[in-house]
Coordinates of C-alpha atoms and ligand atoms in Angstrom, one line a residue:
M680 CA -51.2 -10.1 -200.4
A681 CA -49.7 -10.7 -197.0
S682 CA -46.0 -11.2 -196.9
R683 CA -44.4 -14.4 -195.7
L684 CA -43.2 -12.7 -192.5
Q685 CA -46.8 -11.2 -191.9
E686 CA -48.3 -14.7 -192.4
I687 CA -45.9 -16.2 -189.9
I688 CA -46.6 -13.6 -187.3
E689 CA -50.3 -14.0 -187.8
S690 CA -50.1 -17.8 -187.3
L691 CA -48.4 -17.5 -183.9
D692 CA -50.4 -17.4 -180.6
R693 CA -49.4 -16.1 -177.3
D694 CA -47.7 -19.2 -176.1
D695 CA -45.8 -19.5 -179.3
L696 CA -44.3 -16.0 -178.7
R697 CA -43.9 -16.7 -175.0
V698 CA -41.7 -19.7 -176.0
L699 CA -39.7 -17.6 -178.5
R700 CA -39.2 -14.8 -176.0
T701 CA -38.1 -17.4 -173.3
I702 CA -35.5 -18.7 -175.5
E703 CA -34.3 -15.2 -176.5
K704 CA -33.8 -14.4 -172.9
L705 CA -32.0 -17.5 -171.9
M706 CA -29.7 -17.0 -174.8
S707 CA -27.7 -14.6 -172.9
R708 CA -26.3 -17.7 -171.2
H709 CA -26.8 -20.6 -173.5
E710 CA -26.2 -20.8 -177.3
Y711 CA -28.7 -23.7 -177.3
V712 CA -31.1 -23.5 -174.5
P713 CA -31.8 -27.0 -172.9
L714 CA -35.4 -28.1 -173.3
D715 CA -36.0 -28.6 -169.5
I716 CA -35.0 -25.0 -168.9
I717 CA -37.3 -23.7 -171.5
E718 CA -40.0 -25.7 -170.0
R719 CA -39.4 -24.4 -166.4
R720 CA -39.2 -20.8 -167.4
S721 CA -42.0 -20.6 -170.0
R722 CA -44.2 -22.8 -167.6
I723 CA -45.9 -24.5 -170.5
P724 CA -46.2 -28.2 -169.9
G725 CA -44.0 -30.7 -171.8
G726 CA -46.4 -32.1 -174.3
R727 CA -47.8 -28.8 -175.3
L728 CA -44.3 -27.2 -175.3
W729 CA -42.9 -30.0 -177.5
K730 CA -45.7 -29.3 -180.1
I731 CA -45.0 -25.6 -180.0
L732 CA -41.2 -26.1 -180.5
W733 CA -42.0 -28.5 -183.5
R734 CA -44.1 -25.9 -185.1
L735 CA -41.5 -23.2 -184.5
S736 CA -38.7 -25.3 -185.8
D737 CA -41.0 -26.0 -188.9
L738 CA -41.3 -22.4 -189.5
K739 CA -37.5 -22.0 -189.0
L740 CA -37.8 -19.6 -186.0
V741 CA -35.8 -21.8 -183.9
R742 CA -33.2 -24.5 -184.5
R743 CA -32.9 -27.6 -182.6
Q744 CA -29.7 -29.2 -181.4
A745 CA -30.0 -33.0 -180.8
G746 CA -27.5 -34.9 -178.8
P747 CA -27.2 -35.8 -175.1
V748 CA -29.1 -32.5 -174.2
T749 CA -31.9 -31.4 -176.7
G750 CA -31.6 -27.6 -177.0
Y751 CA -33.1 -24.8 -179.0
T752 CA -31.6 -21.6 -180.4
L753 CA -33.4 -18.7 -182.1
T754 CA -32.7 -18.1 -185.7
Y755 CA -32.5 -14.5 -187.0
L756 CA -36.0 -15.1 -188.5
G757 CA -37.1 -15.9 -185.0
L758 CA -35.6 -12.7 -183.7
D759 CA -37.2 -10.8 -186.4
V760 CA -40.6 -12.2 -185.5
I761 CA -40.0 -11.2 -181.9
A762 CA -39.1 -7.7 -182.7
L763 CA -41.8 -7.1 -185.3
S764 CA -44.6 -8.5 -183.1
S765 CA -43.4 -6.5 -180.2
L766 CA -43.5 -3.4 -182.4
M767 CA -47.2 -4.5 -183.3
G768 CA -48.0 -5.0 -179.6
R769 CA -46.7 -1.4 -178.9
G770 CA -48.9 -0.1 -181.6
V771 CA -46.2 1.2 -183.8
I772 CA -46.8 -1.0 -186.8
S773 CA -49.8 -2.9 -188.1
R774 CA -48.4 -5.1 -190.9
V775 CA -45.1 -6.3 -192.4
G776 CA -44.8 -6.2 -196.1
E777 CA -42.2 -7.2 -198.7
R778 CA -38.4 -7.1 -198.3
I779 CA -37.1 -4.0 -200.2
G780 CA -33.4 -4.3 -199.5
V781 CA -30.9 -6.9 -198.6
G782 CA -27.6 -5.4 -197.5
K783 CA -24.4 -6.9 -196.2
E784 CA -25.5 -6.1 -192.7
G785 CA -29.3 -5.8 -192.8
D786 CA -32.5 -6.8 -194.3
V787 CA -35.1 -4.0 -194.9
Y788 CA -38.7 -4.6 -195.1
L789 CA -41.7 -2.3 -195.9
V790 CA -44.1 -2.0 -193.0
E791 CA -47.4 -0.4 -192.4
L792 CA -47.6 2.0 -189.5
A793 CA -50.6 2.1 -187.1
G794 CA -51.8 5.2 -189.0
G795 CA -51.6 3.5 -192.4
E796 CA -48.4 5.2 -193.6
V797 CA -45.7 3.0 -195.1
A798 CA -42.3 3.0 -193.5
A799 CA -39.0 1.0 -193.6
A800 CA -38.0 -1.5 -191.0
K801 CA -34.3 -2.3 -191.0
L802 CA -33.3 -5.7 -189.3
H803 CA -29.6 -5.7 -188.4
R804 CA -27.8 -8.9 -189.1
E805 CA -24.6 -9.3 -187.4
G806 CA -22.5 -12.3 -188.3
R807 CA -23.7 -12.6 -192.0
T808 CA -20.3 -11.6 -193.1
S809 CA -17.1 -12.3 -191.1
F810 CA -15.8 -8.8 -191.8
S811 CA -18.1 -6.6 -190.1
K812 CA -18.2 -2.8 -190.4
I813 CA -18.2 -2.8 -186.6
R814 CA -15.1 -4.5 -185.6
R815 CA -14.8 -2.5 -182.4
L816 CA -17.9 -3.8 -180.9
R817 CA -16.9 -7.4 -181.1
S818 CA -14.4 -9.8 -179.6
P819 CA -12.9 -12.8 -181.5
A820 CA -15.4 -15.0 -179.9
A821 CA -18.2 -13.1 -181.4
M822 CA -17.3 -14.4 -184.8
V823 CA -18.7 -17.8 -184.0
D824 CA -21.2 -17.3 -181.3
R825 CA -24.8 -16.7 -182.3
K826 CA -25.7 -15.3 -178.8
Q827 CA -23.0 -12.6 -179.4
W828 CA -24.3 -11.9 -182.9
F829 CA -27.7 -11.2 -181.6
R830 CA -26.3 -8.9 -178.8
I831 CA -24.4 -7.0 -181.3
A832 CA -27.2 -6.8 -183.8
K833 CA -29.4 -5.3 -181.0
L834 CA -26.6 -2.9 -180.1
L835 CA -26.5 -1.8 -183.8
G836 CA -30.2 -1.3 -183.8
E837 CA -30.0 1.0 -180.7
R838 CA -27.0 2.9 -182.2
E839 CA -28.7 3.5 -185.5
F840 CA -31.8 4.7 -184.1
K841 CA -30.4 7.0 -181.6
V842 CA -27.9 8.6 -184.0
L843 CA -30.8 9.1 -186.6
V844 CA -32.7 11.0 -183.9
R845 CA -29.8 13.2 -183.3
L846 CA -29.1 13.8 -187.0
H847 CA -32.7 14.2 -188.0
E848 CA -33.5 16.8 -185.4
R849 CA -30.6 18.9 -186.6
G850 CA -31.9 18.9 -190.2
A851 CA -29.5 16.4 -191.7
W852 CA -30.7 14.6 -194.9
V853 CA -31.6 11.3 -193.2
P854 CA -34.7 9.2 -192.9
E855 CA -36.8 10.2 -189.9
P856 CA -36.6 7.5 -187.2
I857 CA -39.8 6.3 -186.0
A858 CA -39.2 3.4 -183.5
W859 CA -36.6 0.8 -182.4
D860 CA -37.0 -2.6 -180.9
R861 CA -34.1 -5.0 -180.4
H862 CA -32.2 -5.1 -183.8
C863 CA -35.0 -3.5 -185.7
V864 CA -35.1 0.1 -186.6
V865 CA -38.3 1.5 -188.1
Q866 CA -37.7 4.7 -190.1
E867 CA -39.4 6.9 -192.7
Y868 CA -39.5 5.1 -196.0
R869 CA -37.8 7.3 -198.7
E870 CA -38.7 6.4 -202.1
G871 CA -36.0 6.7 -204.5
V872 CA -33.1 4.8 -205.9
E873 CA -29.7 4.1 -204.6
L874 CA -27.3 6.6 -206.2
Y875 CA -25.2 3.7 -207.8
R876 CA -28.2 3.1 -210.0
V877 CA -28.6 6.7 -211.2
R878 CA -26.7 6.8 -214.5
E879 CA -27.4 10.5 -215.4
M880 CA -28.1 13.7 -213.6
S881 CA -27.8 17.3 -214.7
L882 CA -24.9 19.4 -213.2
E883 CA -27.4 21.4 -211.3
E884 CA -29.1 18.4 -209.7
A885 CA -25.6 16.8 -209.0
Y886 CA -24.4 19.9 -207.2
S887 CA -27.6 20.3 -205.2
L888 CA -27.3 16.6 -204.1
L889 CA -23.6 16.9 -203.3
E890 CA -24.3 20.1 -201.2
G891 CA -27.0 18.2 -199.3
V892 CA -24.8 15.4 -198.6
L893 CA -21.8 17.5 -197.6
T894 CA -24.1 19.6 -195.3
T895 CA -25.3 16.3 -193.7
L896 CA -21.8 15.2 -193.1
R897 CA -21.1 18.7 -191.6
I898 CA -24.0 18.5 -189.2
A899 CA -22.9 14.9 -188.3
Y900 CA -19.3 16.2 -187.5
L901 CA -19.9 19.5 -185.9
D902 CA -23.3 19.1 -184.2
V903 CA -23.4 15.4 -183.5
G904 CA -19.7 14.8 -183.2
I905 CA -19.6 11.7 -185.6
V906 CA -18.3 10.6 -188.9
H907 CA -20.4 8.3 -191.1
G908 CA -17.5 6.0 -192.0
D909 CA -19.1 4.1 -195.0
L910 CA -20.3 6.8 -197.3
S911 CA -20.7 5.5 -200.8
E912 CA -23.2 5.5 -203.8
Y913 CA -24.8 2.5 -202.0
N914 CA -25.7 4.5 -198.9
V915 CA -27.3 7.4 -200.7
I916 CA -30.9 7.3 -201.8
Y917 CA -31.6 9.7 -204.7
E918 CA -35.1 11.1 -204.7
G919 CA -34.8 13.2 -207.9
D920 CA -34.5 16.9 -208.3
G921 CA -31.2 17.1 -206.6
R922 CA -32.6 15.7 -203.4
G923 CA -31.7 12.6 -201.4
V924 CA -30.9 11.0 -198.0
V925 CA -27.8 9.4 -196.4
I926 CA -28.6 6.0 -194.9
D927 CA -26.8 3.2 -192.9
W928 CA -25.2 5.1 -190.0
P929 CA -24.6 2.3 -187.5
Q930 CA -20.9 2.1 -188.1
Y931 CA -20.3 5.7 -187.3
V932 CA -17.2 6.8 -185.2
Y933 CA -16.9 9.6 -182.8
K934 CA -14.8 12.4 -184.1
E935 CA -12.4 12.1 -181.2
E936 CA -11.5 8.6 -182.1
E937 CA -8.1 8.1 -183.7
N938 CA -9.1 7.1 -187.2
A939 CA -12.0 9.6 -187.4
D940 CA -10.3 12.2 -189.5
E941 CA -9.0 9.6 -191.9
L942 CA -12.5 8.1 -192.3
L943 CA -14.0 11.6 -192.8
E944 CA -11.4 12.5 -195.4
R945 CA -12.2 9.2 -197.1
D946 CA -15.9 9.7 -197.1
V947 CA -15.6 13.2 -198.4
A948 CA -13.0 12.4 -201.1
Y949 CA -15.0 9.3 -202.1
I950 CA -18.4 11.0 -202.7
V951 CA -16.8 14.1 -204.4
G952 CA -14.8 11.7 -206.7
F953 CA -17.9 9.7 -207.4
M954 CA -19.8 12.8 -208.4
R955 CA -17.1 13.9 -210.7
R956 CA -16.6 10.6 -212.4
R957 CA -20.2 9.8 -212.8
Y958 CA -21.8 13.1 -213.4
G959 CA -18.9 15.4 -214.4
L960 CA -19.3 17.6 -211.4
Q961 CA -16.1 19.2 -210.4
V962 CA -15.8 20.2 -206.8
D963 CA -12.5 20.5 -204.9
P964 CA -12.3 17.6 -202.3
G965 CA -10.0 19.7 -200.0
E966 CA -12.6 22.6 -200.0
A967 CA -15.4 20.1 -199.5
L968 CA -13.5 18.6 -196.5
A969 CA -12.9 22.3 -195.1
Y970 CA -16.6 22.9 -195.2
V971 CA -17.6 19.7 -193.6
K972 CA -15.1 20.4 -190.7
G973 CA -16.3 23.9 -190.3
A974 CA -13.1 25.6 -191.6
R975 CA -15.2 27.4 -194.2
A976 CA -18.8 28.7 -193.9
S977 CA -20.3 27.7 -197.4
P978 CA -20.0 24.6 -199.5
P979 CA -17.4 24.9 -202.3
R980 CA -18.8 26.0 -205.8
P981 CA -18.2 23.8 -208.7
G982 CA -15.0 24.8 -210.6
Ligands
ADP171 N1 -35.2 4.5 -195.1 C1 -35.2 3.7 -196.2 N2 -36.2 4.1 -197.1 C2 -36.1 3.3 -198.3 N3 -35.2 2.4 -198.6 C3 -34.3 2.1 -197.5 C4 -34.3 2.8 -196.4 N4 -33.3 2.4 -195.6 C5 -32.7 1.3 -196.4 N5 -33.3 1.1 -197.6 C6 -32.9 0.2 -198.6 O1 -32.4 -1.0 -198.0 C7 -30.9 -1.2 -198.5 C8 -30.1 -1.6 -197.3 O2 -30.1 -0.6 -196.3 P1 -28.8 -0.2 -195.6 O3 -29.3 0.7 -194.5 O4 -27.7 0.4 -196.5 O5 -28.3 -1.5 -194.9 P2 -26.9 -2.3 -195.0 O6 -26.2 -2.2 -193.8 O7 -27.4 -3.8 -195.2 O8 -26.1 -1.9 -196.3 C9 -30.7 0.2 -199.0 O9 -29.7 0.1 -200.1 C10 -32.0 0.6 -199.6 O10 -32.2 0.2 -200.8
MG172 MG1 -25.8 0.0 -196.8

């Protein structure tokens, strides 16, 4: 069965998409783009444009502001449709499936790649919560202004894609990045469960997982020069057999930044502590940190 998003995308013709992209572009200047400007830029005559905008509002891809000047703004759904149909046009994906994850800062959908394989598409959402993981990228005005949210969401997509490329090519346990368009990052789908849902694990499996996660943090720190900054049982997918991946990287900080060491220490202490509390795995957090920072060559053995 086709997902709702797939149905919406299939129902749009070229002019519909043209209107959406026109509004998207003009939103760098207007939060609500005046109708006459949309008409001028899209070159779609008034009567026809009006019908298109009516349908797009009905589908909740745009929102209308009535008043002295009628204007339209894109919704996140509208931006999703633009990015996903662009990925289709580029021959990256062929279909959009169901939503598999709703995070604080992103919605994740299953997608089918042009070759038929399944992948995950993360659509960044800035502005969903007022306390973003990425405070550094925003100004106070960004809290209220949709056009700023979109700009930041796109920046987060770019950041996440590019950092996944660097981590993945160095052998870190992360999903393989496939493509990026605007605020959407297409990545390898890793079937598993978030670690917070895994009630039991043997000590051997727990150690293997922790070793992989610590090695991933070490690659990030020593080879890529970054700290994840939001490591928890919600951002590790466990695939069984002591294997998994660390996801959700866009809030990373560079290791030269002033709070980087503190964040790294927190990430390491947190995951080591979680593995101890939940699965009884005893590993010294100081030794784990020394391994991640390159001060020791091998991961600490359980005590
Ligand atoms: N590559 C992936 N493979 C499988 N599931 C994923 C993948 N990336 C994300 N998910 C699912 O989507 C959820 C939200 O993704 P995440 O990157 O953590 O976004 P958020 O910033 O919203 O927390 C995850 O908890 C996980 O269930
Ligand atoms: Mg997350």
